[in-house]
PDB file of C-alpha atoms in Angstrom:
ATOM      1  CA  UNK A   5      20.013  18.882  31.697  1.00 45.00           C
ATOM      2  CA  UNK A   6      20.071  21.142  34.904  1.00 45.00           C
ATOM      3  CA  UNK A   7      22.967  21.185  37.183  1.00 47.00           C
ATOM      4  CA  UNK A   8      22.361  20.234  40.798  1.00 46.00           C
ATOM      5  CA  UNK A   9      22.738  24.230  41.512  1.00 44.00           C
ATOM      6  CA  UNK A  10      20.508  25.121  39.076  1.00 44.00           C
ATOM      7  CA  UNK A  11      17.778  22.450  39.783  1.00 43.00           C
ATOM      8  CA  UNK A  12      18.117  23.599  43.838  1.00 43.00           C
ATOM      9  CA  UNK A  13      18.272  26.964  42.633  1.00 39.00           C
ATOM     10  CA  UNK A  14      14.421  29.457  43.866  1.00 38.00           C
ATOM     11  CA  UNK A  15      12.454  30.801  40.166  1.00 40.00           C
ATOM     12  CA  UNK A  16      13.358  34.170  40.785  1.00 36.00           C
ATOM     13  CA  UNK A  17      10.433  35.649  38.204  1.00 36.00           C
ATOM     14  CA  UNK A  18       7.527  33.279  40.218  1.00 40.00           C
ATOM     15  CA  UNK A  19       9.248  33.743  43.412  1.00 42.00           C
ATOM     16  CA  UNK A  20       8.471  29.973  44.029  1.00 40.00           C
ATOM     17  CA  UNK A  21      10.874  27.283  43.134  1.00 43.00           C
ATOM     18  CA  UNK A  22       9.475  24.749  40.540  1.00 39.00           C
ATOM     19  CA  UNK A  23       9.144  21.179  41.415  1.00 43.00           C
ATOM     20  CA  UNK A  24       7.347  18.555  43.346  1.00 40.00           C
ATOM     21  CA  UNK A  25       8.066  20.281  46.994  1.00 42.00           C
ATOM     22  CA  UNK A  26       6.927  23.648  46.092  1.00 44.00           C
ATOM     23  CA  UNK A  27       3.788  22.517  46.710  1.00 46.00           C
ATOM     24  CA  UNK A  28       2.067  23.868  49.467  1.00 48.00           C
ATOM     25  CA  UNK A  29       1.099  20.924  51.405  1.00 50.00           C
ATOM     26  CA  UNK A  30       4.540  19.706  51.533  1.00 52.00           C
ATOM     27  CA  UNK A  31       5.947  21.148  54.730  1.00 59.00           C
ATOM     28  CA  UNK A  32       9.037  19.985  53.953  1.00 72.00           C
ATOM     29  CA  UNK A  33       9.324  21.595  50.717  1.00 84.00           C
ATOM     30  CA  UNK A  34      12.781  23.188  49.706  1.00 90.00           C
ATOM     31  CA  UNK A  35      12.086  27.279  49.784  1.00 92.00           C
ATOM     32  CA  UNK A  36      10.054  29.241  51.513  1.00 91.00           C
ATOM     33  CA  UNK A  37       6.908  31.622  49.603  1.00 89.00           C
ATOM     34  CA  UNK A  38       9.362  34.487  49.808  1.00 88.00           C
ATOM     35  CA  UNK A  39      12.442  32.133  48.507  1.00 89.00           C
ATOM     36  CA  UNK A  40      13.974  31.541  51.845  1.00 93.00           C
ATOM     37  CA  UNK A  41      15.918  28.472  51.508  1.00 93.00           C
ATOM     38  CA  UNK A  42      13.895  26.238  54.524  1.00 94.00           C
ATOM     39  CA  UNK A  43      16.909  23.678  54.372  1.00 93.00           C
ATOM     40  CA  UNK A  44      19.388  25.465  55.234  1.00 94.00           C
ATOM     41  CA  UNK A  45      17.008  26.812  57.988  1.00 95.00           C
ATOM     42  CA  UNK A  46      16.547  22.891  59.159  1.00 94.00           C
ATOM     43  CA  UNK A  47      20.239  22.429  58.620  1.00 94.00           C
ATOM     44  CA  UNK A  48      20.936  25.136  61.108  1.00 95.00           C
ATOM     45  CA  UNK A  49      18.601  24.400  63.597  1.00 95.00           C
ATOM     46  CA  UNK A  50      19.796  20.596  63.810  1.00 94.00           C
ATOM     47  CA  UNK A  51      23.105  22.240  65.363  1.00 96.00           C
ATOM     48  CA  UNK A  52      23.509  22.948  69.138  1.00 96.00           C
ATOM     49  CA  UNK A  53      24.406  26.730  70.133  1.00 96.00           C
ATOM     50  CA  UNK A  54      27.833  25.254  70.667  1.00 96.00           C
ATOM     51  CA  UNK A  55      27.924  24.112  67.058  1.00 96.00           C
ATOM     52  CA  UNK A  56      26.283  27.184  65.684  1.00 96.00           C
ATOM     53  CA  UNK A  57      28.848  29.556  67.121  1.00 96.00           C
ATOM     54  CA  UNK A  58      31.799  27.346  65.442  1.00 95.00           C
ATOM     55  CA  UNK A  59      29.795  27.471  62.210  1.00 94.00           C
ATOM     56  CA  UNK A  60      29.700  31.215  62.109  1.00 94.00           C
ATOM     57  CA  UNK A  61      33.424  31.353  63.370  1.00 93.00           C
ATOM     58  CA  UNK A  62      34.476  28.994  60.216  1.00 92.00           C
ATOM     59  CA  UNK A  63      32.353  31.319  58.280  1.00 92.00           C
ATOM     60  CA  UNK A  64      33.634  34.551  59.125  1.00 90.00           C
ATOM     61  CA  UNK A  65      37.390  33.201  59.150  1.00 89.00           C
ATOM     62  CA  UNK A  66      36.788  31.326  55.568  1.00 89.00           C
ATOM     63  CA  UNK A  67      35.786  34.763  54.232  1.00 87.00           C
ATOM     64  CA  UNK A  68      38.421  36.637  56.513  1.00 84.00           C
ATOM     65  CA  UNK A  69      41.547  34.527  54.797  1.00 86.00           C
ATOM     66  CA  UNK A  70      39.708  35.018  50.845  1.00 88.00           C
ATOM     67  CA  UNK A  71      39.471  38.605  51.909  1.00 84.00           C
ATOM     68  CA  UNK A  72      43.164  39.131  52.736  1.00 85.00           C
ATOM     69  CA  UNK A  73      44.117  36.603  49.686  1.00 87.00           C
ATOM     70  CA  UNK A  74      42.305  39.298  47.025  1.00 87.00           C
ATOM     71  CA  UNK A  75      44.177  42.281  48.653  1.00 82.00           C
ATOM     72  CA  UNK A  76      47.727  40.446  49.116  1.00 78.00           C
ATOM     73  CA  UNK A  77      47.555  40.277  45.037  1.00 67.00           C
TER      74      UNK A  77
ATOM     75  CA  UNK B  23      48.159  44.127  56.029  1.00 48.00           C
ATOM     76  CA  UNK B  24      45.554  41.335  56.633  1.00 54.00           C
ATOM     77  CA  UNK B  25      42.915  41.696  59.318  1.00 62.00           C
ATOM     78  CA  UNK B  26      42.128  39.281  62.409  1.00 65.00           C
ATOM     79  CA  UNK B  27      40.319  36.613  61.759  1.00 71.00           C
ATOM     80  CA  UNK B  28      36.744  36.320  63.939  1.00 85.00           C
ATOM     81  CA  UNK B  29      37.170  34.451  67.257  1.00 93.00           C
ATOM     82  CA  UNK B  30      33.840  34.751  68.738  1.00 95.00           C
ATOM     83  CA  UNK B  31      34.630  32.336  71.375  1.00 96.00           C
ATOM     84  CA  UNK B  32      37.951  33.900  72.501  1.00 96.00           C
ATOM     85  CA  UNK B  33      35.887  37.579  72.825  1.00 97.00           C
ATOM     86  CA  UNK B  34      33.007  35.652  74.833  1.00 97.00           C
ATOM     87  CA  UNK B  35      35.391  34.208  76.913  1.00 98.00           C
ATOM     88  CA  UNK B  36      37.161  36.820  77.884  1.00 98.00           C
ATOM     89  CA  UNK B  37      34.166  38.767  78.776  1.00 98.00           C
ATOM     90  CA  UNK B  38      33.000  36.567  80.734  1.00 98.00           C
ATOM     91  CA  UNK B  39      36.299  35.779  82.495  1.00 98.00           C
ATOM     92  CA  UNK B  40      35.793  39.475  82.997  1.00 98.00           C
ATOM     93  CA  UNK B  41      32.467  39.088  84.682  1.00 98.00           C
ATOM     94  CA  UNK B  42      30.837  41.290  82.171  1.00 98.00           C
ATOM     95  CA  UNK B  43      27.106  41.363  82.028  1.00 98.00           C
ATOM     96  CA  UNK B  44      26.070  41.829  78.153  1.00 98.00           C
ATOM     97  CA  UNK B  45      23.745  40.445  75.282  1.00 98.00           C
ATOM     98  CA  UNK B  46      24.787  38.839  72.214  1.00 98.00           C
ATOM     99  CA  UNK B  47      22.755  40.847  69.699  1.00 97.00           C
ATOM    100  CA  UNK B  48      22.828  41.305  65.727  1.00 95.00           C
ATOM    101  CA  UNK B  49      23.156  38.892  63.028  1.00 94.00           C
ATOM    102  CA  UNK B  50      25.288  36.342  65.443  1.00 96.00           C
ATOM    103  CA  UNK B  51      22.391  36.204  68.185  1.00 97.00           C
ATOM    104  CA  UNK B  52      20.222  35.227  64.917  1.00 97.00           C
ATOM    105  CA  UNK B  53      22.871  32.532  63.912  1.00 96.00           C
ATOM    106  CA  UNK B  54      23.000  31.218  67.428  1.00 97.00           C
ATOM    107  CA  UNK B  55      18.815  30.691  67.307  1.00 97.00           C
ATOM    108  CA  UNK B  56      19.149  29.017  64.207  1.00 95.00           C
ATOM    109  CA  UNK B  57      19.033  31.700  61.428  1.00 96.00           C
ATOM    110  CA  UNK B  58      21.126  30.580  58.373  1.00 95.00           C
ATOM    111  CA  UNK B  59      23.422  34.173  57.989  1.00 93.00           C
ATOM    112  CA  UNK B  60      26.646  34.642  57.752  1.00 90.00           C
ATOM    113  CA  UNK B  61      28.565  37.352  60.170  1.00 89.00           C
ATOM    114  CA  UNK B  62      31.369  38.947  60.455  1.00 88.00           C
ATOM    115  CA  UNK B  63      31.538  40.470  63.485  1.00 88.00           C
ATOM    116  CA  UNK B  64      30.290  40.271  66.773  1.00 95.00           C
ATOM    117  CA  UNK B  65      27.452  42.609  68.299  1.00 96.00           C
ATOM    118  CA  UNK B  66      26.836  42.754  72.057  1.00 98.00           C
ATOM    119  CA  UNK B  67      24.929  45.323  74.320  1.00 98.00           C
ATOM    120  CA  UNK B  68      26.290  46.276  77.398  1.00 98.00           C
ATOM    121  CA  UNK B  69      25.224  47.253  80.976  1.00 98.00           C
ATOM    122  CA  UNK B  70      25.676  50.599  81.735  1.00 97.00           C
ATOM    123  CA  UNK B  71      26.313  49.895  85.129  1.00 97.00           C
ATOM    124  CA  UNK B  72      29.657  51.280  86.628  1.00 96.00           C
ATOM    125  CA  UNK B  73      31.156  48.606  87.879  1.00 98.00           C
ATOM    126  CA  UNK B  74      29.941  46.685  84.705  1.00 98.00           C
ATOM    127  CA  UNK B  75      31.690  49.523  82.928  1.00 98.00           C
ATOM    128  CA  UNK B  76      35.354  49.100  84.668  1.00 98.00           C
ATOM    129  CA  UNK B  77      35.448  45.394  84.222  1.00 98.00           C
ATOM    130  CA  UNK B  78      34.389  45.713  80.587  1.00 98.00           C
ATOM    131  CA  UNK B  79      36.978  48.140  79.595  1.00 98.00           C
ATOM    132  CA  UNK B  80      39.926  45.433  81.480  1.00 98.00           C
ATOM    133  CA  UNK B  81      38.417  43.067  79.236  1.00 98.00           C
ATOM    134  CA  UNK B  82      38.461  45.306  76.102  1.00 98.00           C
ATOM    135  CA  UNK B  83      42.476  46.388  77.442  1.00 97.00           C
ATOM    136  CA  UNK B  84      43.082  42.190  77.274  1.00 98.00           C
ATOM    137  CA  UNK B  85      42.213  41.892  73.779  1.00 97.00           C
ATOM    138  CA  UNK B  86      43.688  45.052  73.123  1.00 96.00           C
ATOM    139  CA  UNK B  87      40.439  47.031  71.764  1.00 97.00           C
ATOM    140  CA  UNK B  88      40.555  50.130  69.481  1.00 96.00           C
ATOM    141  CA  UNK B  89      38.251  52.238  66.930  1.00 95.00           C
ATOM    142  CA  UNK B  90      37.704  51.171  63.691  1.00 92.00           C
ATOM    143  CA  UNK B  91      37.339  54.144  62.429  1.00 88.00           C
ATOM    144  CA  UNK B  92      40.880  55.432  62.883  1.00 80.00           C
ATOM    145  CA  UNK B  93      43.222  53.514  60.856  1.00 78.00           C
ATOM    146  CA  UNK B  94      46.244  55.540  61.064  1.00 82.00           C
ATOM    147  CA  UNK B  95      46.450  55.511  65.134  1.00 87.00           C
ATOM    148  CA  UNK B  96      45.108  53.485  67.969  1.00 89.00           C
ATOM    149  CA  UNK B  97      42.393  54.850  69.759  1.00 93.00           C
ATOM    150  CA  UNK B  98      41.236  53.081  73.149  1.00 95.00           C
ATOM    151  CA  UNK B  99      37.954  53.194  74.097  1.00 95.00           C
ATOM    152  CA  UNK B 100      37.365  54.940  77.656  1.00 95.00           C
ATOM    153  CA  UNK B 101      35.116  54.635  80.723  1.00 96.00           C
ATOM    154  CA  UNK B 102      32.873  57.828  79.135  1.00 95.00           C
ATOM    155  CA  UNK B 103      32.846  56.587  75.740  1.00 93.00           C
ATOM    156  CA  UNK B 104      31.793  53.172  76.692  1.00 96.00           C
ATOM    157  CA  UNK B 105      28.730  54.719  79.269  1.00 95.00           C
ATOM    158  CA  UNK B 106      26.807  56.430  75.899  1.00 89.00           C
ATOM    159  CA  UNK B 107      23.888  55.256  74.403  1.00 90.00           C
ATOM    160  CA  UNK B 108      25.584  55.396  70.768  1.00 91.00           C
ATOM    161  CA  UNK B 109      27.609  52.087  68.580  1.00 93.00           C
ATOM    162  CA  UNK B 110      31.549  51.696  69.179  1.00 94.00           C
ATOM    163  CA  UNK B 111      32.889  49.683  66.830  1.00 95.00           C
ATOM    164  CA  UNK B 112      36.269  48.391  67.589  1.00 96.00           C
ATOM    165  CA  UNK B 113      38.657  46.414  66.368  1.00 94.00           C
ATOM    166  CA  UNK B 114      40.530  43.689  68.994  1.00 95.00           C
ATOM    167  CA  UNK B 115      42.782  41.390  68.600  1.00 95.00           C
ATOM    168  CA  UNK B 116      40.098  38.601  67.725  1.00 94.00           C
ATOM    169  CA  UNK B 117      38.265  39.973  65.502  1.00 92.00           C
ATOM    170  CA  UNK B 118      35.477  43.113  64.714  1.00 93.00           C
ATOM    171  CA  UNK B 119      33.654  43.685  68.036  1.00 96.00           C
ATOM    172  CA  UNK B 120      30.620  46.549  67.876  1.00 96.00           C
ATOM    173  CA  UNK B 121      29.430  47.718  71.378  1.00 97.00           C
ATOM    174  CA  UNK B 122      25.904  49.072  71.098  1.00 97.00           C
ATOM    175  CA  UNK B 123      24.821  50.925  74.177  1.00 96.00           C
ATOM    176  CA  UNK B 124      21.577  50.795  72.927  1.00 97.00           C
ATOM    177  CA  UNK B 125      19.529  49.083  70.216  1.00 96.00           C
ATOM    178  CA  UNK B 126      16.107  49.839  68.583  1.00 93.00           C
ATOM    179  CA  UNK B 127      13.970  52.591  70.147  1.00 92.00           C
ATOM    180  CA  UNK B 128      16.446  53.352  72.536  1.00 94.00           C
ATOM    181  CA  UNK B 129      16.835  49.982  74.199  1.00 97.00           C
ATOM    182  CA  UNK B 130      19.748  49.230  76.509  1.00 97.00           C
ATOM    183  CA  UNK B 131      20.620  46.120  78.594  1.00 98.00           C
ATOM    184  CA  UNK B 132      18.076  46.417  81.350  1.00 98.00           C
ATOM    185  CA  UNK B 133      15.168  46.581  78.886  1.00 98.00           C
ATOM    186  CA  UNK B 134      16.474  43.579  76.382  1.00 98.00           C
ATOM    187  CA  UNK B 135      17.550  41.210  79.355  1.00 98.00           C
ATOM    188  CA  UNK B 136      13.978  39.507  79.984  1.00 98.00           C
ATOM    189  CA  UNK B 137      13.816  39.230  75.983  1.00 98.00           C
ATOM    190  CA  UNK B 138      16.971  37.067  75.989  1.00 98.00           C
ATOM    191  CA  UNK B 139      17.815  33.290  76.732  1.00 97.00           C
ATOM    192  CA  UNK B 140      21.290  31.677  78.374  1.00 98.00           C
ATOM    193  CA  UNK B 141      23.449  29.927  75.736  1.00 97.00           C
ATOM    194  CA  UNK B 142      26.118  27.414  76.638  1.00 97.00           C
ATOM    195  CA  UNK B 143      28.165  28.221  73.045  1.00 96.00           C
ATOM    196  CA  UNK B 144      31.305  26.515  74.368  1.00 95.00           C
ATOM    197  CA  UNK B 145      32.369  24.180  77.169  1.00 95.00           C
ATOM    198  CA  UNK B 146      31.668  25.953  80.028  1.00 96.00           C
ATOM    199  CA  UNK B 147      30.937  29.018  78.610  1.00 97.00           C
ATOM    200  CA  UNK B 148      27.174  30.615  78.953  1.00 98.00           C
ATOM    201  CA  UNK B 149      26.152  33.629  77.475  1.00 98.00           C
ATOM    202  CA  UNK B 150      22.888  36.061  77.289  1.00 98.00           C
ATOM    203  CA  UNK B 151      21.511  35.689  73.255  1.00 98.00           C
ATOM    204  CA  UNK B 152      18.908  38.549  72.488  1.00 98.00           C
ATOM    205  CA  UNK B 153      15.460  35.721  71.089  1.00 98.00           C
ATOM    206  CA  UNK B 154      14.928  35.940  67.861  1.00 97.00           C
ATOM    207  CA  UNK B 155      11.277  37.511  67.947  1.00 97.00           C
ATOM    208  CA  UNK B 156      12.769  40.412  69.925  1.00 97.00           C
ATOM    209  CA  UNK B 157      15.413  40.709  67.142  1.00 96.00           C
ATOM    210  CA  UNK B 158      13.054  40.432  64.361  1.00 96.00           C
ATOM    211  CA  UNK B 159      10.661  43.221  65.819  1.00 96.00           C
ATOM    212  CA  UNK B 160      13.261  45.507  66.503  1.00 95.00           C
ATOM    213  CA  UNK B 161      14.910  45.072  62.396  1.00 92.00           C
ATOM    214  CA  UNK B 162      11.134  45.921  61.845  1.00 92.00           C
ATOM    215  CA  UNK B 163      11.403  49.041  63.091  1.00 90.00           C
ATOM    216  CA  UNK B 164      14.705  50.116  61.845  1.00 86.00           C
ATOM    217  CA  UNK B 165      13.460  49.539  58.510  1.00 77.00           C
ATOM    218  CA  UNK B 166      17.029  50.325  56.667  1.00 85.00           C
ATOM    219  CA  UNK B 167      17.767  48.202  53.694  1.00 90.00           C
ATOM    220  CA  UNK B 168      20.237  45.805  54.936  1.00 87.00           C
ATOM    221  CA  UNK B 169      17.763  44.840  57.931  1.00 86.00           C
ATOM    222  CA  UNK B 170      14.695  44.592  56.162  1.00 88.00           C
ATOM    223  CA  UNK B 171      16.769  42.502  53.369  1.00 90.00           C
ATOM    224  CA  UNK B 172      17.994  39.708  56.707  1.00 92.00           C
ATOM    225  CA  UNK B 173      13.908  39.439  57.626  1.00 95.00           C
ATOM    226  CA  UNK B 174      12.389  36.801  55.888  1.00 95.00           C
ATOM    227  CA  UNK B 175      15.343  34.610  56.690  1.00 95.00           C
ATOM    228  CA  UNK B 176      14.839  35.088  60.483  1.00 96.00           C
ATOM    229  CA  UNK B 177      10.924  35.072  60.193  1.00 96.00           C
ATOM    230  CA  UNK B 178      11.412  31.922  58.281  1.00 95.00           C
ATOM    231  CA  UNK B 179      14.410  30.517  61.086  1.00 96.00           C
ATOM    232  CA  UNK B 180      11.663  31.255  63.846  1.00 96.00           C
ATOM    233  CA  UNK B 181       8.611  29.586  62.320  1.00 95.00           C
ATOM    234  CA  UNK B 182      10.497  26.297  61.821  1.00 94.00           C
ATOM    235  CA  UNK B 183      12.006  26.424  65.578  1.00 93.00           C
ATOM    236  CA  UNK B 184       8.546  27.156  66.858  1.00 93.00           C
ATOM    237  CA  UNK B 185       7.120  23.962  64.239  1.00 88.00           C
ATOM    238  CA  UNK B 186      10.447  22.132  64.328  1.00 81.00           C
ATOM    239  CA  UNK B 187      10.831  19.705  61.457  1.00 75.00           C
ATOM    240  CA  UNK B 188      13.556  17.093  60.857  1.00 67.00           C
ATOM    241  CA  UNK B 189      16.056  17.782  58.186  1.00 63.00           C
ATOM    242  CA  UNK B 190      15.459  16.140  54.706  1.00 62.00           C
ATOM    243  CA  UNK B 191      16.904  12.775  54.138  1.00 58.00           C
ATOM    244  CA  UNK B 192      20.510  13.158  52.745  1.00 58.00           C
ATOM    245  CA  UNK B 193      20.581  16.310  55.024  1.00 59.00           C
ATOM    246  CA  UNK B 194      21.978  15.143  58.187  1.00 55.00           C
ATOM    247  CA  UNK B 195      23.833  17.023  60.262  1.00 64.00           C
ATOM    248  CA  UNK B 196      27.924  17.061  60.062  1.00 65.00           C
ATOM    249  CA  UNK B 197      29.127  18.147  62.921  1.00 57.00           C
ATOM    250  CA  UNK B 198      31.889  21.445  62.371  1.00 65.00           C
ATOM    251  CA  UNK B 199      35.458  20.599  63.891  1.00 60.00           C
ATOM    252  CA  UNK B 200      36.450  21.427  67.052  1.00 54.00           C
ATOM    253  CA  UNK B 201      38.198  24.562  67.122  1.00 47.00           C
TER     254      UNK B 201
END
């Protein structure tokens, strides 16, 4: 049985991602032709600017503090 | 030692405190329109004005600005290195902070300003965001790897805010905490 990663996960040798919302007249379908993943895309755009800005601050700092964890080994 | 953590908000802030006319540009500007990338530093373009130029640099002194590129000694950026057309990448004390004199073919403030939309990204605080079509044509041009790799994610992030769509059920939206 696939994971919930795997089963979310684009068919990297079709390019598409294979289940019921690849299909074309879904426009709510999971990934893009070229494998873009469309919900993080809606995910994103359901933020305000505000929001978006803290996102990418949480981002950067998340990968800021693993960064400095690796090299204080 | 560890580095500074990103604090976009404290470097917007401050340069607008300062009264500094610039542009959000780069892979944040994309993330503020919508475009699902992760950052981790902050790209602006600034007016080469001269007056823009003095209040800029106080505002790069307040948060105590230097290359880089130079790790064993601070180097301060000046009045004449801040007026070229050429990328300063700096290091402040809230994180990476590149200032691009120009982008593209050659394109400084005056020529990305009408391509650019006011963004309230904090309480009270409004800043110029380079649009996303602009952003995309210009990575178009460059052509190097790492841009051409970011462009289907921002063609993709402006087709669905141009055909807006709600997100899946399951999906909703949980709002980040307040920093």
């Amino acid at each position: 049985m696939k994971s919930k990663h795997q089963r979310n996960r684009p068919n990297l040798s079709g390019g598409r991602k294979v289940s019921s919302s690849s299909c074309p007249r879904n426009q709510n379908r999971a990934y893009s032709e070229d494998g873009v993943d469309m919900t993080l895309i809606r995910w994103m755009l359901s933020f305000t600017p505000a929001e978006r800005l803290q996102i990418a601050q949480q981002s950067a700092q998340s990968i800021q503090e693993m960064r400095n964890a690796v090299r204080g080994r | 030692m560890p580095s500074a953590a990103a604090d976009y908000q404290a470097i917007l802030r401050t340069l607008v405190d300062h009264k500094v006319d610039f542009i959000v540009v780069g892979g944040l500007s994309a993330m503020l329109h919508g475009a699902p990338i992760v950052t981790l530093d902050l790209d602006l373009v600034h007016s080469r004005d001269s007056q823009n130029l003095e209040r800029f640099l106080q505002a790069l002194e307040s948060l105590d600005a230097h290359s880089r590129e130079r790790t064993d000694r601070k180097i301060r950026p000046t009045l004449p290195f801040l007026d070229i057309s050429g990328h300063l990448l700096l290091a402040t004390s809230k994180g990476p902070l590149d200032v691009l004199g120009t982008i593209g073919d050659d394109l400084g403030y005056d020529e990305l300003l009408k391509h650019t939309t006011e963004m309230e990204v904090a309480k009270d605080l409004h800043v110029r965001v380079l649009n996303l079509d602009k952003t995309i044509e210009i990575k178009e041009k460059l052509a190097r790897e790492k841009d051409r790799a970011m462009l289907p994610v921002l063609r993709r992030a402006l087709e669905a805010k141009r055909n807006p769509q709600p997100p899946a059920r399951g999906q909703r939206k949980k709002r980040p905490k307040n920093s």
